[in-house]
PDB file of C-alpha atoms in Angstrom:
ATOM      1  CA  VAL A   1    -135.271-131.403  35.650  1.00 73.00           C
ATOM      2  CA  GLN A   2    -136.194-128.057  34.173  1.00 69.00           C
ATOM      3  CA  SER A   3    -138.830-125.591  35.281  1.00 68.00           C
ATOM      4  CA  ARG A   4    -141.919-125.098  33.143  1.00 67.00           C
ATOM      5  CA  SER A   5    -141.203-128.421  31.411  1.00 73.00           C
ATOM      6  CA  GLY A   6    -143.817-130.442  33.263  1.00 77.00           C
ATOM      7  CA  GLU A   7    -141.069-132.502  34.900  1.00 82.00           C
ATOM      8  CA  THR A   8    -141.645-130.861  38.285  1.00 83.00           C
ATOM      9  CA  GLN A   9    -145.297-131.889  38.252  1.00 87.00           C
ATOM     10  CA  THR A  10    -144.798-135.627  37.795  1.00 90.00           C
ATOM     11  CA  ARG A  11    -145.781-138.003  40.585  1.00 92.00           C
ATOM     12  CA  GLU A  12    -142.148-139.020  41.059  1.00 91.00           C
ATOM     13  CA  PHE A  13    -140.903-135.464  41.407  1.00 89.00           C
ATOM     14  CA  ARG A  14    -143.751-134.357  43.684  1.00 92.00           C
ATOM     15  CA  ALA A  15    -142.941-137.311  45.939  1.00 90.00           C
ATOM     16  CA  LEU A  16    -139.509-135.693  46.392  1.00 89.00           C
ATOM     17  CA  ASN A  17    -140.771-132.116  46.607  1.00 89.00           C
ATOM     18  CA  PRO A  18    -144.486-131.598  47.118  1.00 91.00           C
ATOM     19  CA  ARG A  19    -143.941-127.900  46.283  1.00 88.00           C
ATOM     20  CA  GLY A  20    -143.322-128.967  42.679  1.00 88.00           C
ATOM     21  CA  LYS A  21    -140.339-126.641  42.329  1.00 87.00           C
ATOM     22  CA  ILE A  22    -136.618-126.810  41.740  1.00 85.00           C
ATOM     23  CA  PRO A  23    -133.968-127.048  43.045  1.00 90.00           C
ATOM     24  CA  VAL A  24    -134.190-130.289  45.001  1.00 92.00           C
ATOM     25  CA  LEU A  25    -131.345-132.336  46.411  1.00 94.00           C
ATOM     26  CA  GLN A  26    -131.660-135.952  47.477  1.00 94.00           C
ATOM     27  CA  ASP A  27    -128.801-137.341  49.564  1.00 96.00           C
ATOM     28  CA  GLY A  28    -129.743-140.768  50.848  1.00 95.00           C
ATOM     29  CA  ASP A  29    -133.015-140.362  52.724  1.00 94.00           C
ATOM     30  CA  LEU A  30    -132.587-136.583  53.092  1.00 95.00           C
ATOM     31  CA  VAL A  31    -134.478-134.431  50.613  1.00 94.00           C
ATOM     32  CA  LEU A  32    -133.875-130.686  50.610  1.00 95.00           C
ATOM     33  CA  ALA A  33    -135.511-127.946  48.603  1.00 91.00           C
ATOM     34  CA  GLU A  34    -134.449-124.289  48.513  1.00 92.00           C
ATOM     35  CA  SER A  35    -131.119-123.118  47.164  1.00 94.00           C
ATOM     36  CA  VAL A  36    -129.573-121.741  50.348  1.00 96.00           C
ATOM     37  CA  ALA A  37    -130.446-124.853  52.350  1.00 96.00           C
ATOM     38  CA  ILE A  38    -128.896-127.043  49.654  1.00 97.00           C
ATOM     39  CA  VAL A  39    -125.746-124.945  49.291  1.00 97.00           C
ATOM     40  CA  SER A  40    -125.231-124.757  53.061  1.00 97.00           C
ATOM     41  CA  TYR A  41    -125.813-128.487  53.515  1.00 97.00           C
ATOM     42  CA  LEU A  42    -123.343-129.405  50.774  1.00 96.00           C
ATOM     43  CA  ALA A  43    -120.806-126.866  52.036  1.00 97.00           C
ATOM     44  CA  THR A  44    -121.059-128.328  55.545  1.00 96.00           C
ATOM     45  CA  LYS A  45    -120.943-131.953  54.450  1.00 96.00           C
ATOM     46  CA  PHE A  46    -118.276-131.723  51.770  1.00 94.00           C
ATOM     47  CA  GLY A  47    -116.474-128.405  52.118  1.00 93.00           C
ATOM     48  CA  ALA A  48    -116.291-127.253  55.725  1.00 89.00           C
ATOM     49  CA  ASP A  49    -112.634-128.265  55.896  1.00 92.00           C
ATOM     50  CA  ARG A  50    -111.973-125.992  52.892  1.00 92.00           C
ATOM     51  CA  GLY A  51    -113.874-123.025  54.305  1.00 93.00           C
ATOM     52  CA  LEU A  52    -116.963-123.313  52.103  1.00 96.00           C
ATOM     53  CA  ILE A  53    -119.023-122.602  55.204  1.00 98.00           C
ATOM     54  CA  PRO A  54    -117.746-120.947  58.356  1.00 97.00           C
ATOM     55  CA  ALA A  55    -118.078-122.699  61.701  1.00 96.00           C
ATOM     56  CA  ASP A  56    -121.329-122.281  63.637  1.00 95.00           C
ATOM     57  CA  GLY A  57    -121.357-119.487  66.166  1.00 97.00           C
ATOM     58  CA  THR A  58    -118.617-117.452  64.509  1.00 97.00           C
ATOM     59  CA  ARG A  59    -118.755-113.900  63.226  1.00 97.00           C
ATOM     60  CA  GLU A  60    -117.969-115.255  59.752  1.00 96.00           C
ATOM     61  CA  ARG A  61    -120.919-117.660  59.917  1.00 97.00           C
ATOM     62  CA  ALA A  62    -123.248-114.812  60.835  1.00 98.00           C
ATOM     63  CA  LEU A  63    -121.996-112.847  57.822  1.00 97.00           C
ATOM     64  CA  TYR A  64    -122.294-115.945  55.622  1.00 97.00           C
ATOM     65  CA  ASP A  65    -125.925-116.394  56.692  1.00 97.00           C
ATOM     66  CA  GLN A  66    -126.663-112.714  56.184  1.00 97.00           C
ATOM     67  CA  TRP A  67    -125.338-112.789  52.607  1.00 98.00           C
ATOM     68  CA  CYS A  68    -127.166-116.009  51.759  1.00 98.00           C
ATOM     69  CA  PHE A  69    -130.468-114.596  53.009  1.00 96.00           C
ATOM     70  CA  THR A  70    -129.863-111.252  51.318  1.00 97.00           C
ATOM     71  CA  ALA A  71    -129.191-112.910  47.979  1.00 97.00           C
ATOM     72  CA  ALA A  72    -132.131-115.300  48.284  1.00 96.00           C
ATOM     73  CA  MET A  73    -134.689-112.772  49.463  1.00 96.00           C
ATOM     74  CA  GLU A  74    -133.706-109.273  48.417  1.00 96.00           C
ATOM     75  CA  LEU A  75    -132.142-110.140  45.071  1.00 97.00           C
ATOM     76  CA  ASP A  76    -133.777-113.378  43.965  1.00 96.00           C
ATOM     77  CA  ALA A  77    -137.287-113.406  45.434  1.00 94.00           C
ATOM     78  CA  HIS A  78    -138.007-109.672  45.469  1.00 94.00           C
ATOM     79  CA  THR A  79    -136.427-108.754  42.160  1.00 96.00           C
ATOM     80  CA  LEU A  80    -135.325-111.518  39.815  1.00 96.00           C
ATOM     81  CA  TYR A  81    -138.407-113.660  40.332  1.00 93.00           C
ATOM     82  CA  VAL A  82    -140.637-110.641  39.745  1.00 96.00           C
ATOM     83  CA  LEU A  83    -138.831-110.071  36.435  1.00 95.00           C
ATOM     84  CA  ARG A  84    -139.358-113.707  35.441  1.00 90.00           C
ATOM     85  CA  ARG A  85    -142.940-113.912  36.652  1.00 91.00           C
ATOM     86  CA  HIS A  86    -144.228-110.659  35.156  1.00 94.00           C
ATOM     87  CA  GLY A  87    -141.842-110.529  32.205  1.00 90.00           C
ATOM     88  CA  ASP A  88    -141.122-113.929  30.671  1.00 84.00           C
ATOM     89  CA  LEU A  89    -144.127-115.616  32.274  1.00 86.00           C
ATOM     90  CA  ALA A  90    -146.610-112.742  32.008  1.00 90.00           C
ATOM     91  CA  ALA A  91    -149.000-115.001  30.105  1.00 87.00           C
ATOM     92  CA  LEU A  92    -149.295-117.119  33.263  1.00 86.00           C
ATOM     93  CA  TYR A  93    -148.997-114.495  35.998  1.00 91.00           C
ATOM     94  CA  GLY A  94    -150.128-111.278  34.361  1.00 95.00           C
ATOM     95  CA  GLU A  95    -148.375-108.224  33.092  1.00 95.00           C
ATOM     96  CA  ALA A  96    -147.149-105.777  35.700  1.00 96.00           C
ATOM     97  CA  PRO A  97    -145.004-103.104  34.046  1.00 96.00           C
ATOM     98  CA  ALA A  98    -144.700-101.023  37.219  1.00 97.00           C
ATOM     99  CA  ALA A  99    -143.559-104.093  39.162  1.00 96.00           C
ATOM    100  CA  LEU A 100    -140.854-104.746  36.564  1.00 96.00           C
ATOM    101  CA  VAL A 101    -139.541-101.181  36.835  1.00 97.00           C
ATOM    102  CA  ALA A 102    -139.626-101.324  40.642  1.00 97.00           C
ATOM    103  CA  ALA A 103    -137.887-104.711  40.725  1.00 97.00           C
ATOM    104  CA  ARG A 104    -135.034-103.466  38.548  1.00 97.00           C
ATOM    105  CA  ALA A 105    -134.592-100.350  40.688  1.00 97.00           C
ATOM    106  CA  TYR A 106    -134.707-102.356  43.914  1.00 97.00           C
ATOM    107  CA  PHE A 107    -132.124-104.810  42.589  1.00 97.00           C
ATOM    108  CA  ASP A 108    -129.772-101.914  41.904  1.00 96.00           C
ATOM    109  CA  THR A 109    -130.157-100.504  45.431  1.00 96.00           C
ATOM    110  CA  GLN A 110    -129.547-103.868  47.077  1.00 96.00           C
ATOM    111  CA  VAL A 111    -126.732-105.200  44.893  1.00 96.00           C
ATOM    112  CA  VAL A 112    -124.634-102.083  45.478  1.00 96.00           C
ATOM    113  CA  VAL A 113    -124.197-103.225  49.089  1.00 96.00           C
ATOM    114  CA  ALA A 114    -122.621-106.460  47.860  1.00 96.00           C
ATOM    115  CA  ALA A 115    -120.373-104.500  45.503  1.00 97.00           C
ATOM    116  CA  GLU A 116    -119.186-102.309  48.377  1.00 96.00           C
ATOM    117  CA  GLU A 117    -118.538-105.340  50.589  1.00 94.00           C
ATOM    118  CA  ILE A 118    -116.536-107.125  47.913  1.00 96.00           C
ATOM    119  CA  ALA A 119    -114.558-103.961  47.167  1.00 94.00           C
ATOM    120  CA  ALA A 120    -113.761-103.531  50.870  1.00 94.00           C
ATOM    121  CA  ARG A 121    -113.105-107.162  51.843  1.00 91.00           C
ATOM    122  CA  GLY A 122    -112.773-109.090  48.543  1.00 90.00           C
ATOM    123  CA  PRO A 123    -112.052-110.886  46.422  1.00 96.00           C
ATOM    124  CA  PHE A 124    -115.083-112.790  47.819  1.00 97.00           C
ATOM    125  CA  LEU A 125    -117.973-111.835  50.092  1.00 96.00           C
ATOM    126  CA  LEU A 126    -116.189-113.002  53.239  1.00 96.00           C
ATOM    127  CA  GLY A 127    -112.721-111.906  52.173  1.00 96.00           C
ATOM    128  CA  ASP A 128    -110.105-114.260  50.792  1.00 95.00           C
ATOM    129  CA  THR A 129    -112.175-117.446  51.145  1.00 94.00           C
ATOM    130  CA  PHE A 130    -114.694-118.607  48.548  1.00 96.00           C
ATOM    131  CA  THR A 131    -117.837-119.797  50.371  1.00 97.00           C
ATOM    132  CA  GLY A 132    -121.338-121.042  49.660  1.00 97.00           C
ATOM    133  CA  ALA A 133    -122.518-117.433  49.980  1.00 98.00           C
ATOM    134  CA  ASP A 134    -120.531-116.693  46.819  1.00 98.00           C
ATOM    135  CA  ILE A 135    -122.360-119.523  45.059  1.00 97.00           C
ATOM    136  CA  VAL A 136    -125.737-118.068  46.048  1.00 97.00           C
ATOM    137  CA  LEU A 137    -124.843-114.492  45.102  1.00 98.00           C
ATOM    138  CA  GLY A 138    -123.112-115.636  41.912  1.00 97.00           C
ATOM    139  CA  SER A 139    -126.263-117.416  40.801  1.00 95.00           C
ATOM    140  CA  CYS A 140    -128.266-114.222  41.338  1.00 97.00           C
ATOM    141  CA  LEU A 141    -125.759-112.237  39.312  1.00 97.00           C
ATOM    142  CA  ASP A 142    -125.959-114.782  36.484  1.00 94.00           C
ATOM    143  CA  TRP A 143    -129.743-114.411  36.404  1.00 93.00           C
ATOM    144  CA  ALA A 144    -129.460-110.626  36.635  1.00 96.00           C
ATOM    145  CA  LEU A 145    -127.351-110.609  33.476  1.00 94.00           C
ATOM    146  CA  PHE A 146    -129.773-113.005  31.823  1.00 90.00           C
ATOM    147  CA  TYR A 147    -132.544-110.477  32.522  1.00 91.00           C
ATOM    148  CA  GLY A 148    -130.527-107.614  31.112  1.00 91.00           C
ATOM    149  CA  LEU A 149    -129.529-105.946  34.367  1.00 95.00           C
ATOM    150  CA  GLU A 150    -126.161-104.218  34.414  1.00 94.00           C
ATOM    151  CA  LEU A 151    -123.460-104.964  36.947  1.00 96.00           C
ATOM    152  CA  CYS A 152    -120.995-102.361  38.165  1.00 96.00           C
ATOM    153  CA  ALA A 153    -117.298-103.015  37.523  1.00 95.00           C
ATOM    154  CA  ALA A 154    -116.711-104.498  40.989  1.00 95.00           C
ATOM    155  CA  LEU A 155    -119.531-107.025  40.562  1.00 97.00           C
ATOM    156  CA  ALA A 156    -118.631-107.782  36.954  1.00 97.00           C
ATOM    157  CA  GLY A 157    -115.087-108.627  38.074  1.00 96.00           C
ATOM    158  CA  TYR A 158    -116.409-110.674  40.996  1.00 97.00           C
ATOM    159  CA  ARG A 159    -118.739-112.626  38.717  1.00 97.00           C
ATOM    160  CA  GLU A 160    -115.871-113.202  36.301  1.00 96.00           C
ATOM    161  CA  ARG A 161    -113.784-114.682  39.135  1.00 96.00           C
ATOM    162  CA  LEU A 162    -116.657-116.964  40.082  1.00 97.00           C
ATOM    163  CA  SER A 163    -117.531-118.064  36.556  1.00 95.00           C
ATOM    164  CA  GLY A 164    -113.870-118.689  35.765  1.00 96.00           C
ATOM    165  CA  ARG A 165    -113.702-121.433  38.379  1.00 95.00           C
ATOM    166  CA  GLU A 166    -113.580-124.945  36.929  1.00 96.00           C
ATOM    167  CA  ALA A 167    -116.318-126.137  39.313  1.00 93.00           C
ATOM    168  CA  TYR A 168    -118.599-123.306  38.157  1.00 93.00           C
ATOM    169  CA  GLN A 169    -118.079-124.225  34.522  1.00 94.00           C
ATOM    170  CA  ARG A 170    -118.871-127.898  35.172  1.00 94.00           C
ATOM    171  CA  ALA A 171    -121.997-127.006  37.145  1.00 91.00           C
ATOM    172  CA  PHE A 172    -123.158-124.528  34.499  1.00 89.00           C
ATOM    173  CA  GLN A 173    -122.774-127.108  31.725  1.00 89.00           C
ATOM    174  CA  ALA A 174    -124.672-129.710  33.771  1.00 87.00           C
ATOM    175  CA  ASN A 175    -127.544-127.344  34.602  1.00 83.00           C
ATOM    176  CA  PHE A 176    -127.705-125.279  31.430  1.00 82.00           C
ATOM    177  CA  PRO A 177    -126.749-127.411  28.434  1.00 80.00           C
ATOM    178  CA  PRO A 178    -127.301-125.742  25.053  1.00 82.00           C
ATOM    179  CA  GLU A 179    -130.865-127.025  24.650  1.00 83.00           C
ATOM    180  CA  VAL A 180    -131.867-125.604  28.043  1.00 79.00           C
ATOM    181  CA  MET A 181    -130.305-122.225  27.250  1.00 78.00           C
ATOM    182  CA  GLN A 182    -132.128-122.249  23.925  1.00 83.00           C
ATOM    183  CA  ALA A 183    -135.447-122.907  25.681  1.00 77.00           C
ATOM    184  CA  LEU A 184    -134.789-120.141  28.227  1.00 75.00           C
ATOM    185  CA  ARG A 185    -133.928-117.689  25.470  1.00 78.00           C
ATOM    186  CA  ALA A 186    -137.075-118.686  23.608  1.00 78.00           C
ATOM    187  CA  GLN A 187    -139.121-117.850  26.722  1.00 72.00           C
ATOM    188  CA  ARG A 188    -137.520-114.424  26.671  1.00 69.00           C
ATOM    189  CA  GLY A 189    -138.281-113.933  22.999  1.00 67.00           C
ATOM    190  CA  GLY A 190    -134.668-114.590  22.044  1.00 56.00           C
ATOM    191  CA  LYS A 191    -133.285-112.032  24.524  1.00 57.00           C
ATOM    192  CA  ALA A 192    -130.587-112.999  26.992  1.00 51.00           C
ATOM    193  CA  ASP A 193    -127.435-111.228  28.003  1.00 47.00           C
ATOM    194  CA  SER A 194    -125.446-114.230  29.253  1.00 43.00           C
TER     195      SER A 194
END
């Protein structure tokens, strides 16, 4: 199901997610929307024994939650979505050149904190263990590149480690097959950096 395709507005999809947005996960009778909720649920259900999500009540879990919320709110909602909404989708939401400039600047001020954390603790956000927080931040970095934002060397190397994982490559191919990437680039007027 792709955004802006009409698929999210069908009766069947809106029965799953009345918000009419993606992502949505259905696991039996459980339906979840929102990226961080989905990543954390899957990490708990299928990857807790491998460290994909730290145990409740631990210092590491608090840091995990902090990074997930930072990526979702400060990077995705407050910057990347503004770029999409008032850049690629300006015909729907209106042009806002000042908002685009401010969103890019704000992204830079917030993402530097992640770069410093990875440089200090790395190779991942919580140190040596790849977690769901890395999935959430990695997705934001992918979109940042798609929107032409530059990543410092520490984040470029981090993103390279993430995107080099076999699981990442399988997920990327499933979610962004060539025809989807072509449609996304067309929305951007042929511009895309990743």
